[in-house]
Amino acid sequence: MSDALHIKLRSPRQDRPEFSHFAISPEGAEAWVRALPVTNTRLVVEQLVEVIGDFNRHPVPPETRYTVLEVLRPTTHLALVSLARRFLNQPIILPPVPAQMAALAEQLNGLVTTAYTIVAVEGIQQRDLIRESNPARLVGESLHRAITWVNLRLLQCFQLYQAVELGTWLELHQLYALAERQRLHELPVADAIGGHSTVAGAYLRALLLGCAKPNQLRQADLAALHQALWEWTGHLRLHRAGEGSGLFLVNLT
């Protein structure tokens, strides 16, 4: 399906030689997380935006980058869940403060997606330098994580009845296409946050959410549907156009 597709995932230049927030190791990240002001959700999200934004521009081996991101990921997820309470169940035209909270959540989500994308791309490029992990699993899990974060970004857009930012669907398609090209799309990934599934399953979850007429669903219904899709994707499959029958067509370009 993706053999002839030109894949060009965007990532920032890693042009910052220094990273001053913490020692780049799981232990350094854990110490930094423990010091976060957990009672101030907005401040936590703002600090995560700064740290992950800087981390994305600092050269780090893919194995190390992944282990640090895995330490930051639960805190990032909880902070975004807490922040969402500030902008959900509001008027359709958001007041200024909830609108700022929604924009901050979208910014952090995009940065985390980029962070895992960097791991996947560099994991492929530097495959021979990876020693402590299985290179294929490192790339596959990173693509699963990135697709999961795009899922959450789409869910937020749908819940706020906003247009999906230009390029978001293409980014999703390209992440899946890269997994398919590397023969990793059927790789099972255990994930307590994003849901245990394959890379293709995480991708199908986003596609199904987009096909469910989200503009006609309430915010709570969208959240329930997104949760239920963990189970539904196992009953579906993707195949090339013209091979068998299908209900929806997806153009990866």
mmCIF file of C-alpha atoms in Angstrom:
data_model
loop_
_atom_site.group_PDB
_atom_site.id
_atom_site.type_symbol
_atom_site.label_atom_id
_atom_site.label_comp_id
_atom_site.label_asym_id
_atom_site.label_seq_id
_atom_site.Cartn_x
_atom_site.Cartn_y
_atom_site.Cartn_z
ATOM 1 C CA MET A 1 0.000 0.000 0.000
ATOM 2 C CA SER A 2 2.857 2.402 0.821
ATOM 3 C CA ASP A 3 5.614 1.065 -1.433
ATOM 4 C CA ALA A 4 5.448 3.976 -3.898
ATOM 5 C CA LEU A 5 4.640 6.658 -1.329
ATOM 6 C CA HIS A 6 7.273 9.316 -0.720
ATOM 7 C CA ILE A 7 7.606 9.594 3.045
ATOM 8 C CA LYS A 8 8.737 12.934 4.395
ATOM 9 C CA LEU A 9 8.021 13.343 8.086
ATOM 10 C CA ARG A 10 8.907 16.771 9.427
ATOM 11 C CA SER A 11 11.141 17.183 12.454
ATOM 12 C CA PRO A 12 13.116 20.125 13.825
ATOM 13 C CA ARG A 13 16.832 20.491 13.319
ATOM 14 C CA GLN A 14 18.779 19.154 16.250
ATOM 15 C CA ASP A 15 20.846 22.284 16.504
ATOM 16 C CA ARG A 16 21.033 22.778 20.267
ATOM 17 C CA PRO A 17 24.265 21.259 21.592
ATOM 18 C CA GLU A 18 23.272 21.714 25.239
ATOM 19 C CA PHE A 19 20.279 20.526 27.240
ATOM 20 C CA SER A 20 20.172 22.073 30.698
ATOM 21 C CA HIS A 21 16.884 20.848 32.170
ATOM 22 C CA PHE A 22 18.142 17.522 33.522
ATOM 23 C CA ALA A 23 20.740 14.829 32.910
ATOM 24 C CA ILE A 24 19.693 12.946 29.776
ATOM 25 C CA SER A 25 18.908 9.593 31.345
ATOM 26 C CA PRO A 26 15.821 7.912 32.787
ATOM 27 C CA GLU A 27 17.056 8.774 36.275
ATOM 28 C CA GLY A 28 17.535 12.437 35.369
ATOM 29 C CA ALA A 29 14.063 12.605 33.823
ATOM 30 C CA GLU A 30 12.510 10.906 36.854
ATOM 31 C CA ALA A 31 14.113 13.431 39.225
ATOM 32 C CA TRP A 32 12.827 16.303 37.074
ATOM 33 C CA VAL A 33 9.303 14.845 37.025
ATOM 34 C CA ARG A 34 9.276 14.478 40.808
ATOM 35 C CA ALA A 35 10.047 18.193 41.168
ATOM 36 C CA LEU A 36 7.133 19.356 38.987
ATOM 37 C CA PRO A 37 4.434 21.504 40.683
ATOM 38 C CA VAL A 38 1.716 18.870 40.236
ATOM 39 C CA THR A 39 -0.981 21.087 41.792
ATOM 40 C CA ASN A 40 -0.572 23.643 38.996
ATOM 41 C CA THR A 41 -1.579 21.843 35.800
ATOM 42 C CA ARG A 42 -1.015 24.767 33.479
ATOM 43 C CA LEU A 43 2.510 25.325 34.790
ATOM 44 C CA VAL A 44 3.301 21.603 34.442
ATOM 45 C CA VAL A 45 2.139 21.637 30.813
ATOM 46 C CA GLU A 46 4.098 24.804 30.075
ATOM 47 C CA GLN A 47 7.257 23.250 31.537
ATOM 48 C CA LEU A 48 6.698 20.069 29.526
ATOM 49 C CA VAL A 49 6.286 22.156 26.369
ATOM 50 C CA GLU A 50 9.599 23.880 27.041
ATOM 51 C CA VAL A 51 11.491 20.707 27.956
ATOM 52 C CA ILE A 52 10.205 18.469 25.159
ATOM 53 C CA GLY A 53 10.604 21.281 22.640
ATOM 54 C CA ASP A 54 14.257 21.677 23.643
ATOM 55 C CA PHE A 55 14.750 17.904 23.800
ATOM 56 C CA ASN A 56 13.532 17.568 20.213
ATOM 57 C CA ARG A 57 16.287 19.947 19.098
ATOM 58 C CA HIS A 58 19.104 18.285 21.042
ATOM 59 C CA PRO A 59 21.029 15.395 19.432
ATOM 60 C CA VAL A 60 20.433 12.215 21.428
ATOM 61 C CA PRO A 61 20.843 8.536 20.431
ATOM 62 C CA PRO A 62 17.425 7.042 19.624
ATOM 63 C CA GLU A 63 17.565 4.451 22.418
ATOM 64 C CA THR A 64 18.263 7.119 25.030
ATOM 65 C CA ARG A 65 15.665 9.486 23.597
ATOM 66 C CA TYR A 66 13.039 6.760 23.790
ATOM 67 C CA THR A 67 13.790 5.817 27.406
ATOM 68 C CA VAL A 68 13.608 9.463 28.500
ATOM 69 C CA LEU A 69 10.331 10.000 26.641
ATOM 70 C CA GLU A 70 8.860 6.915 28.294
ATOM 71 C CA VAL A 71 9.602 8.460 31.696
ATOM 72 C CA LEU A 72 7.940 11.743 30.708
ATOM 73 C CA ARG A 73 4.969 10.129 28.963
ATOM 74 C CA PRO A 74 2.723 9.196 31.956
ATOM 75 C CA THR A 75 3.095 12.659 33.476
ATOM 76 C CA THR A 76 2.401 14.262 30.093
ATOM 77 C CA HIS A 77 -0.732 12.170 29.627
ATOM 78 C CA LEU A 78 -2.076 12.951 33.112
ATOM 79 C CA ALA A 79 -1.347 16.665 32.710
ATOM 80 C CA LEU A 80 -3.248 16.769 29.406
ATOM 81 C CA VAL A 81 -6.205 14.874 30.892
ATOM 82 C CA SER A 82 -6.314 17.383 33.737
ATOM 83 C CA LEU A 83 -5.916 20.348 31.391
ATOM 84 C CA ALA A 84 -8.776 19.084 29.198
ATOM 85 C CA ARG A 85 -11.179 19.744 32.075
ATOM 86 C CA ARG A 86 -10.449 23.438 31.561
ATOM 87 C CA PHE A 87 -11.672 23.545 27.959
ATOM 88 C CA LEU A 88 -14.216 20.732 27.565
ATOM 89 C CA ASN A 89 -17.914 21.236 28.395
ATOM 90 C CA GLN A 90 -17.593 24.899 27.454
ATOM 91 C CA PRO A 91 -19.501 26.967 24.872
ATOM 92 C CA ILE A 92 -18.737 25.937 21.287
ATOM 93 C CA ILE A 93 -16.953 29.271 20.794
ATOM 94 C CA LEU A 94 -14.425 28.943 23.585
ATOM 95 C CA PRO A 95 -13.856 31.865 25.972
ATOM 96 C CA PRO A 96 -10.278 33.238 25.924
ATOM 97 C CA VAL A 97 -8.857 31.251 28.868
ATOM 98 C CA PRO A 98 -10.208 27.816 27.821
ATOM 99 C CA ALA A 99 -9.074 28.578 24.268
ATOM 100 C CA GLN A 100 -5.553 29.185 25.577
ATOM 101 C CA MET A 101 -5.675 25.885 27.492
ATOM 102 C CA ALA A 102 -6.777 24.011 24.350
ATOM 103 C CA ALA A 103 -3.996 25.596 22.288
ATOM 104 C CA LEU A 104 -1.440 24.678 24.960
ATOM 105 C CA ALA A 105 -2.658 21.069 24.984
ATOM 106 C CA GLU A 106 -2.451 20.856 21.208
ATOM 107 C CA GLN A 107 1.071 22.288 21.256
ATOM 108 C CA LEU A 108 2.292 19.752 23.815
ATOM 109 C CA ASN A 109 0.638 16.895 21.962
ATOM 110 C CA GLY A 110 2.350 17.915 18.732
ATOM 111 C CA LEU A 111 5.748 18.099 20.430
ATOM 112 C CA VAL A 112 5.406 14.604 21.893
ATOM 113 C CA THR A 113 4.320 13.242 18.500
ATOM 114 C CA THR A 114 7.423 14.811 16.978
ATOM 115 C CA ALA A 115 9.633 13.380 19.722
ATOM 116 C CA TYR A 116 8.564 9.801 19.022
ATOM 117 C CA THR A 117 8.757 10.402 15.285
ATOM 118 C CA ILE A 118 12.398 11.421 15.703
ATOM 119 C CA VAL A 119 13.085 8.150 17.533
ATOM 120 C CA ALA A 120 11.459 6.135 14.748
ATOM 121 C CA VAL A 121 13.230 7.901 11.892
ATOM 122 C CA GLU A 122 16.644 7.880 13.568
ATOM 123 C CA GLY A 123 16.109 4.310 14.711
ATOM 124 C CA ILE A 124 15.867 3.342 11.038
ATOM 125 C CA GLN A 125 18.765 5.546 9.981
ATOM 126 C CA GLN A 126 21.032 4.408 12.830
ATOM 127 C CA ARG A 127 19.908 0.794 13.016
ATOM 128 C CA ASP A 128 23.466 -0.564 13.093
ATOM 129 C CA LEU A 129 24.368 1.633 16.089
ATOM 130 C CA ILE A 130 21.552 0.340 18.301
ATOM 131 C CA ARG A 131 22.950 -2.171 20.756
ATOM 132 C CA GLU A 132 20.713 -2.438 23.821
ATOM 133 C CA SER A 133 17.334 -2.696 22.068
ATOM 134 C CA ASN A 134 15.826 -4.569 19.174
ATOM 135 C CA PRO A 135 15.928 -1.914 16.414
ATOM 136 C CA ALA A 136 12.673 -3.093 14.816
ATOM 137 C CA ARG A 137 10.810 -3.044 18.128
ATOM 138 C CA LEU A 138 12.225 0.376 19.026
ATOM 139 C CA VAL A 139 11.000 1.805 15.710
ATOM 140 C CA GLY A 140 7.654 0.005 15.855
ATOM 141 C CA GLU A 141 6.863 1.088 19.403
ATOM 142 C CA SER A 142 7.884 4.675 18.621
ATOM 143 C CA LEU A 143 5.564 4.746 15.599
ATOM 144 C CA HIS A 144 2.764 3.299 17.743
ATOM 145 C CA ARG A 145 3.351 6.007 20.343
ATOM 146 C CA ALA A 146 3.414 8.776 17.710
ATOM 147 C CA ILE A 147 0.201 7.533 16.088
ATOM 148 C CA THR A 148 -1.441 7.317 19.516
ATOM 149 C CA TRP A 149 -0.621 10.958 20.199
ATOM 150 C CA VAL A 150 -2.055 11.978 16.827
ATOM 151 C CA ASN A 151 -5.191 10.056 17.845
ATOM 152 C CA LEU A 152 -5.501 12.215 20.955
ATOM 153 C CA ARG A 153 -4.949 15.388 18.940
ATOM 154 C CA LEU A 154 -7.747 14.403 16.553
ATOM 155 C CA LEU A 155 -10.021 13.573 19.474
ATOM 156 C CA GLN A 156 -9.465 17.024 20.940
ATOM 157 C CA CYS A 157 -10.268 18.713 17.617
ATOM 158 C CA PHE A 158 -13.446 16.684 17.249
ATOM 159 C CA GLN A 159 -14.550 17.356 20.836
ATOM 160 C CA LEU A 160 -14.103 21.092 20.301
ATOM 161 C CA TYR A 161 -15.821 20.917 16.876
ATOM 162 C CA GLN A 162 -12.799 22.537 15.292
ATOM 163 C CA ALA A 163 -11.212 21.894 11.915
ATOM 164 C CA VAL A 164 -8.282 19.499 12.083
ATOM 165 C CA GLU A 165 -5.035 21.404 11.609
ATOM 166 C CA LEU A 166 -3.733 21.244 8.059
ATOM 167 C CA GLY A 167 -1.253 18.385 7.670
ATOM 168 C CA THR A 168 -2.416 16.336 10.664
ATOM 169 C CA TRP A 169 -4.073 13.599 8.607
ATOM 170 C CA LEU A 170 -1.085 13.463 6.256
ATOM 171 C CA GLU A 171 1.244 13.115 9.252
ATOM 172 C CA LEU A 172 -0.877 10.212 10.494
ATOM 173 C CA HIS A 173 -0.864 8.524 7.079
ATOM 174 C CA GLN A 174 2.893 8.959 6.751
ATOM 175 C CA LEU A 175 3.562 7.445 10.166
ATOM 176 C CA TYR A 176 1.515 4.406 9.222
ATOM 177 C CA ALA A 177 3.084 4.196 5.769
ATOM 178 C CA LEU A 178 6.544 4.195 7.341
ATOM 179 C CA ALA A 179 5.515 1.331 9.638
ATOM 180 C CA GLU A 180 4.122 -0.604 6.697
ATOM 181 C CA ARG A 181 7.230 -0.020 4.613
ATOM 182 C CA GLN A 182 9.385 -1.334 7.462
ATOM 183 C CA ARG A 183 7.032 -4.346 7.845
ATOM 184 C CA LEU A 184 6.186 -3.250 11.385
ATOM 185 C CA HIS A 185 2.486 -2.447 10.964
ATOM 186 C CA GLU A 186 1.374 -5.773 12.493
ATOM 187 C CA LEU A 187 3.787 -5.518 15.421
ATOM 188 C CA PRO A 188 1.871 -5.997 18.722
ATOM 189 C CA VAL A 189 2.585 -3.196 21.183
ATOM 190 C CA ALA A 190 1.685 -3.265 24.872
ATOM 191 C CA ASP A 191 0.595 0.175 25.975
ATOM 192 C CA ALA A 192 -1.377 0.925 29.136
ATOM 193 C CA ILE A 193 -2.034 4.519 28.005
ATOM 194 C CA GLY A 194 -2.733 4.247 24.294
ATOM 195 C CA GLY A 195 -4.182 0.749 24.350
ATOM 196 C CA HIS A 196 -2.671 -2.655 23.589
ATOM 197 C CA SER A 197 -2.786 -3.060 19.824
ATOM 198 C CA THR A 198 -0.699 -3.253 16.699
ATOM 199 C CA VAL A 199 0.620 -0.205 14.864
ATOM 200 C CA ALA A 200 -2.100 -0.798 12.254
ATOM 201 C CA GLY A 201 -4.673 -1.008 15.042
ATOM 202 C CA ALA A 202 -3.657 2.375 16.440
ATOM 203 C CA TYR A 203 -3.911 3.811 12.925
ATOM 204 C CA LEU A 204 -7.325 2.233 12.324
ATOM 205 C CA ARG A 205 -8.554 3.762 15.567
ATOM 206 C CA ALA A 206 -7.920 7.241 14.194
ATOM 207 C CA LEU A 207 -9.496 6.409 10.844
ATOM 208 C CA LEU A 208 -12.636 5.017 12.464
ATOM 209 C CA LEU A 209 -12.938 8.049 14.719
ATOM 210 C CA GLY A 210 -12.832 10.275 11.647
ATOM 211 C CA CYS A 211 -15.425 8.130 9.859
ATOM 212 C CA ALA A 212 -17.922 8.236 12.740
ATOM 213 C CA LYS A 213 -19.400 11.665 11.864
ATOM 214 C CA PRO A 214 -17.715 13.258 14.903
ATOM 215 C CA ASN A 215 -19.358 16.631 14.247
ATOM 216 C CA GLN A 216 -22.690 15.001 15.175
ATOM 217 C CA LEU A 217 -21.530 13.465 18.464
ATOM 218 C CA ARG A 218 -21.365 14.988 21.929
ATOM 219 C CA GLN A 219 -18.025 15.388 23.679
ATOM 220 C CA ALA A 220 -18.722 12.557 26.129
ATOM 221 C CA ASP A 221 -19.858 10.274 23.305
ATOM 222 C CA LEU A 222 -16.660 10.970 21.385
ATOM 223 C CA ALA A 223 -14.577 10.072 24.433
ATOM 224 C CA ALA A 224 -16.551 6.834 24.925
ATOM 225 C CA LEU A 225 -16.238 5.939 21.257
ATOM 226 C CA HIS A 226 -12.499 6.612 21.286
ATOM 227 C CA GLN A 227 -12.167 4.270 24.260
ATOM 228 C CA ALA A 228 -14.293 1.542 22.641
ATOM 229 C CA LEU A 229 -12.272 1.617 19.430
ATOM 230 C CA TRP A 230 -9.456 -0.162 21.280
ATOM 231 C CA GLU A 231 -11.538 -3.331 20.953
ATOM 232 C CA TRP A 232 -13.104 -2.719 17.548
ATOM 233 C CA THR A 233 -9.916 -2.341 15.544
ATOM 234 C CA GLY A 234 -9.095 -6.011 16.065
ATOM 235 C CA HIS A 235 -12.052 -6.927 13.845
ATOM 236 C CA LEU A 236 -10.924 -4.780 10.900
ATOM 237 C CA ARG A 237 -8.151 -4.898 8.359
ATOM 238 C CA LEU A 238 -6.534 -2.666 5.782
ATOM 239 C CA HIS A 239 -5.917 -3.859 2.256
ATOM 240 C CA ARG A 240 -4.994 -2.402 -1.096
ATOM 241 C CA ALA A 241 -7.722 -0.760 -3.123
ATOM 242 C CA GLY A 242 -9.321 -3.289 -5.455
ATOM 243 C CA GLU A 243 -8.395 -6.270 -3.291
ATOM 244 C CA GLY A 244 -11.606 -7.609 -1.808
ATOM 245 C CA SER A 245 -14.412 -5.427 -0.520
ATOM 246 C CA GLY A 246 -14.152 -2.481 1.816
ATOM 247 C CA LEU A 247 -16.347 0.178 3.336
ATOM 248 C CA PHE A 248 -13.927 3.148 3.295
ATOM 249 C CA LEU A 249 -11.101 4.285 1.043
ATOM 250 C CA VAL A 250 -8.012 5.976 2.477
ATOM 251 C CA ASN A 251 -5.568 7.963 0.346
ATOM 252 C CA LEU A 252 -2.189 7.899 2.085
ATOM 253 C CA THR A 253 -0.991 10.910 0.066
#
